Coordinates of C-alpha atoms in Angstrom, one line a residue:
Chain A
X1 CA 202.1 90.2 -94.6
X2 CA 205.7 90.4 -93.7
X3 CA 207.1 92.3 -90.7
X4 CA 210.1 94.2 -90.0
X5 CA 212.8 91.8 -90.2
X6 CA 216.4 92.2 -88.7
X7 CA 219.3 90.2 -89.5
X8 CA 221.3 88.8 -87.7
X9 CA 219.1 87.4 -85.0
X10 CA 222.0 87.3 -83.0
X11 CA 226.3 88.4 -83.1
X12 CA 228.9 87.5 -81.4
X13 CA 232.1 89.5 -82.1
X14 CA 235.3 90.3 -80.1
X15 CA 236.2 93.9 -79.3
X16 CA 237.3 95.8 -81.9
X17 CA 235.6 94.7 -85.0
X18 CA 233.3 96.2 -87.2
X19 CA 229.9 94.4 -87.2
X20 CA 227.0 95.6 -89.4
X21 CA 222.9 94.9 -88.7
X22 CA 220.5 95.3 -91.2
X23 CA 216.7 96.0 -90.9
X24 CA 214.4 95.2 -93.6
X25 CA 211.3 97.4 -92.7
X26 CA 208.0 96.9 -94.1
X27 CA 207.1 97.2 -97.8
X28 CA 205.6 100.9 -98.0
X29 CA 207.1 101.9 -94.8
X30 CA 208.7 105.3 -95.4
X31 CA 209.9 105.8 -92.0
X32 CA 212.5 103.8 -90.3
X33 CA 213.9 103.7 -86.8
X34 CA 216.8 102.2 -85.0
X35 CA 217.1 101.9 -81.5
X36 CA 219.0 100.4 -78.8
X37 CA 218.0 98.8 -75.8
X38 CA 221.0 97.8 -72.9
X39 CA 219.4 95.2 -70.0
X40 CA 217.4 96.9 -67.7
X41 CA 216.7 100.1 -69.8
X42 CA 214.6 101.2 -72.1
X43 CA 214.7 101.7 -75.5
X44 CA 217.1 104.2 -76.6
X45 CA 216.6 105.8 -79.7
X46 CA 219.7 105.9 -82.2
X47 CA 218.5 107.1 -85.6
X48 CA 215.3 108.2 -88.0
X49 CA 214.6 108.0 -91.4
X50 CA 212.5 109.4 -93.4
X51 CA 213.1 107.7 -97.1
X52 CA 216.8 107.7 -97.4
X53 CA 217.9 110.8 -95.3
X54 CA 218.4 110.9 -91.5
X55 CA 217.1 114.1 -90.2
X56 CA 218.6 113.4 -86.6
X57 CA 221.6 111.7 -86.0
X58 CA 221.5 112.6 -82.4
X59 CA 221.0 109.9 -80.9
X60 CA 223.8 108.1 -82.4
X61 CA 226.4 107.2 -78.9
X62 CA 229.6 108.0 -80.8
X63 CA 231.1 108.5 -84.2
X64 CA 231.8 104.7 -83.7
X65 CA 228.1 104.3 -85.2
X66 CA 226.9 105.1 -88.5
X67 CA 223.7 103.8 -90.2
X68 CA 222.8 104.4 -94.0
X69 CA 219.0 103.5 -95.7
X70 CA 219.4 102.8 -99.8
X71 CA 216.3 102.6 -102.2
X72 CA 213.9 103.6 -99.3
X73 CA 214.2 100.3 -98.1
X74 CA 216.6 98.4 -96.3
X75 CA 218.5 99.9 -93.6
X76 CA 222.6 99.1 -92.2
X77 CA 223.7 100.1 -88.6
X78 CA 227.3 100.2 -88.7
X79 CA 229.4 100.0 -85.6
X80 CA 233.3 100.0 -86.0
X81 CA 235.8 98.8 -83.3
X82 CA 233.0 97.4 -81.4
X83 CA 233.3 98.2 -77.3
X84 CA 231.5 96.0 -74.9
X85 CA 229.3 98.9 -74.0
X86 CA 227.9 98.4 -77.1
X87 CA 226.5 94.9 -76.2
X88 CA 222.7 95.3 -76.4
X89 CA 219.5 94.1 -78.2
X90 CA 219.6 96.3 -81.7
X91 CA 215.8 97.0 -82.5
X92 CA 214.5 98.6 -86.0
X93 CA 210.7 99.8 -86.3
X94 CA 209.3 100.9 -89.5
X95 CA 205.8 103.0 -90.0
X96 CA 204.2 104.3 -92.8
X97 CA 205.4 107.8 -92.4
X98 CA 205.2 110.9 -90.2
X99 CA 203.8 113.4 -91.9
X100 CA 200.6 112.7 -89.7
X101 CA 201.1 111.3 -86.1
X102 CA 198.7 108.9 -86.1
X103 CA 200.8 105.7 -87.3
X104 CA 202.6 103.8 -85.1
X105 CA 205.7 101.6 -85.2
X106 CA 206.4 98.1 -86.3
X107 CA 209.1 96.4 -84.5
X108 CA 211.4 93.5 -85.3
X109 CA 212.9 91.0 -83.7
X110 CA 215.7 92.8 -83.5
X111 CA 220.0 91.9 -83.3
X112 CA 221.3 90.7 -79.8
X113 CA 224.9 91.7 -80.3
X114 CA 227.2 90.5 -77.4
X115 CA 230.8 91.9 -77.2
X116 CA 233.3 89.9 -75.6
Chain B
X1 CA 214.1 117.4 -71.0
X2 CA 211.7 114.8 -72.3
X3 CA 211.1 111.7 -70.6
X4 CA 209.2 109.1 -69.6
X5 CA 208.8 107.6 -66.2
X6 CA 207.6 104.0 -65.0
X7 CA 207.3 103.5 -61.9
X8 CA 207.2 99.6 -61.5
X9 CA 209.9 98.1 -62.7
X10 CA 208.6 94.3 -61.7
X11 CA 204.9 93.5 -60.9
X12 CA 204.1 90.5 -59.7
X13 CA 200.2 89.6 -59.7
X14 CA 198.1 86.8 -59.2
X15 CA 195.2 85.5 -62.0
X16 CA 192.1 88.0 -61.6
X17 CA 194.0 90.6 -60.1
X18 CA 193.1 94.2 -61.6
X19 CA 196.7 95.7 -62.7
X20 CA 197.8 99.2 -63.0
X21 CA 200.8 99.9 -64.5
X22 CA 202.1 104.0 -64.2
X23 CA 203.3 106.4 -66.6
X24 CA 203.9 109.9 -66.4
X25 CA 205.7 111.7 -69.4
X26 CA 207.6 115.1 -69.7
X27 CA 206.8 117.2 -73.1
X28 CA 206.0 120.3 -73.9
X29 CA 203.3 120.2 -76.2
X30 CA 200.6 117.9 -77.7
X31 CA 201.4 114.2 -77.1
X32 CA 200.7 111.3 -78.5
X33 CA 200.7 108.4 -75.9
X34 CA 201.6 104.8 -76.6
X35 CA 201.9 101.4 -74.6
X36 CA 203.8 98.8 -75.9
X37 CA 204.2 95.1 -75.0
X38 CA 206.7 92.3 -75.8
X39 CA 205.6 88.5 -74.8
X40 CA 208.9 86.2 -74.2
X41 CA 210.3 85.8 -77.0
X42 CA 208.3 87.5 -79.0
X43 CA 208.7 91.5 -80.9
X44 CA 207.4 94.3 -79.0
X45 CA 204.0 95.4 -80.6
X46 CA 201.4 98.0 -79.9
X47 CA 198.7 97.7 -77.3
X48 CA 196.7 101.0 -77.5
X49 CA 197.7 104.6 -78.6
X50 CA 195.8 108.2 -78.0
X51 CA 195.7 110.9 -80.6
X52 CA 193.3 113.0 -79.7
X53 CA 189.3 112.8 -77.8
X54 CA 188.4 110.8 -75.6
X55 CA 191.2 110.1 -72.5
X56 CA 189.9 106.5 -71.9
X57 CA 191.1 104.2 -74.6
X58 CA 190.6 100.8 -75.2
X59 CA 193.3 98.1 -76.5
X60 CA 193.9 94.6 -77.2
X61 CA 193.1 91.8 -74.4
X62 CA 191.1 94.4 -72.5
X63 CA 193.5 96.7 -71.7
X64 CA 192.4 100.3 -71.4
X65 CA 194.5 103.6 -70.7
X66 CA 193.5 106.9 -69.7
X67 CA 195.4 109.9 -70.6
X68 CA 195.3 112.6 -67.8
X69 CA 196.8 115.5 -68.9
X70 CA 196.9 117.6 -65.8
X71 CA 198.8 114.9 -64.1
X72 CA 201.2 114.2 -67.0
X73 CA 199.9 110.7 -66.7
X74 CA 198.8 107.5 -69.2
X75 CA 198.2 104.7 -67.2
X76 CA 198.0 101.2 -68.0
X77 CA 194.6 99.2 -66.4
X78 CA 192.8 95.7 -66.8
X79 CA 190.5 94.5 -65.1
X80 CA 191.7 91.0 -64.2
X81 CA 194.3 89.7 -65.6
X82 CA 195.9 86.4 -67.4
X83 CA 198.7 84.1 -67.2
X84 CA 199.2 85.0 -70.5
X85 CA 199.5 88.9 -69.8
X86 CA 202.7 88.1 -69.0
X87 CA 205.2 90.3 -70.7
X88 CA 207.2 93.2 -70.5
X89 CA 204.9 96.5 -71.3
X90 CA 206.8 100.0 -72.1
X91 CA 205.0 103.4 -72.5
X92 CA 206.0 106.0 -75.2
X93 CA 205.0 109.6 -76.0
X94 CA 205.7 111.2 -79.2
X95 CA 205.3 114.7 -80.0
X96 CA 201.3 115.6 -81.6
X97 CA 202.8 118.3 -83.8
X98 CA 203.0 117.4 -88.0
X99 CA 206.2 116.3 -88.8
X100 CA 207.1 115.4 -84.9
X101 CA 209.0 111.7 -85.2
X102 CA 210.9 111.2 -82.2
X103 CA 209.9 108.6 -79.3
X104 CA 210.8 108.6 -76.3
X105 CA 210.2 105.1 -74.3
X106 CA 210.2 104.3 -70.3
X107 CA 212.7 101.8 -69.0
X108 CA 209.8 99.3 -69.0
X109 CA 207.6 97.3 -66.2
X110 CA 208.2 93.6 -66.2
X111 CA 204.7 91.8 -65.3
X112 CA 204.2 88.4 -64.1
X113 CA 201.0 86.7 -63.9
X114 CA 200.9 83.8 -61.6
X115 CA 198.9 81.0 -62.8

């Protein structure tokens, strides 16, 4: 069946626009993630949802970043007057849900986004 | 704070080689432990996970993992290993508790497998 799937594959932009990614998780998947992962780190996690509501935020750098899920489904990560600290591979995992722990992740392909 | 630790960074092994790749975690609690592996070019997918009994599990391509709580540990073993191993593995630990979502990934071990 289909996977996670992440669009763009890649994005170029200049500093200071907007650029939005969007993660198509797997049908069924209740929970989605979005994370962020900078060379030589690992990944950092931005954002979860569980159906449409985001119960942490935390993880989200600055108020430069906002992420919404509509319908359950697809998923937009949002960041406005791009820096080139935010040049990094843009990953989005879906799992069935979290009510029970025993479900892990699918990943996709995820967004290289490169700010010049 | 919670975290997760790998050691190795780069690993470079020859064919046949046994590997061990270390993880050691902070979290209060019940864990649940996770390696995860990204060939070039490829997403990152899981390997092996433990919930709950027995500390030794077994994963794809013969991979195997034991969980030693006392030490905080989850390391990553094979036996001998492939050209094909090659990849980039991360371990994870999520909170055990109902309801728990958040996880928290190591920086990663890059592996090479010389042919």
């Amino acid at each position: 069946g289909a996977g996670v799937s992440q669009s763009p594959s890649n994005k170029v932009t200049e500093k200071g626009k907007d650029v939005e990614l969007r993660c198509d998780p797997i049908s069924g998947h209740t929970a989605l993630y979005w994370y962020r992962q900078s060379l030589g780190q690992g990944l950092e996690f931005l954002i979860y949802f569980q159906g449409n509501s985001a119960p942490d935020k935390s993880g989200l750098p600055s108020d430069r970043f906002s992420a919404e899920r509509t319908g359950g489904s697809v998923s937009t990560l949002t960041i406005q007057r791009t820096q080139q600290e935010d040049s990094a591979v843009y990953l989005c995992a879906s799992s069935v849900e979290t009510g029970t722990s025993n479900q892990p992740q699918h990943f996709g392909d995820g967004t290289r986004l490169s700010i010049l | 704070a919670q975290s997760v630790s790998q050691h190795n960074h780069h690993v470079i092994l020859s064919e046949a080689a046994s590997l061990e790749l270390g993880c050691n975690y902070s979290y209060g609690g019940t864990v649940n432990l996770f390696w995860y592996v990204q060939y070039p070019g490829q997403h990152l997918q899981l390997l092996l996970k433990y919930f709950s009994g027995d500390p030794l599990v077994k994963g794809i391509k013969g991979f195997e993992a034991e969980f030693i709580k006392s030490k905080f540990s989850f390391n990553l073993r094979k036996p001998s290993v492939q050209w094909s191993d090659t990849a980039e593995y991360f371990c994870a630990v999520k909170g055990g508790l109902r309801g728990t979502y958040k996880y928290i990934f190591g920086t990663g071990t890059r592996l090479k497998v010389l042919a």
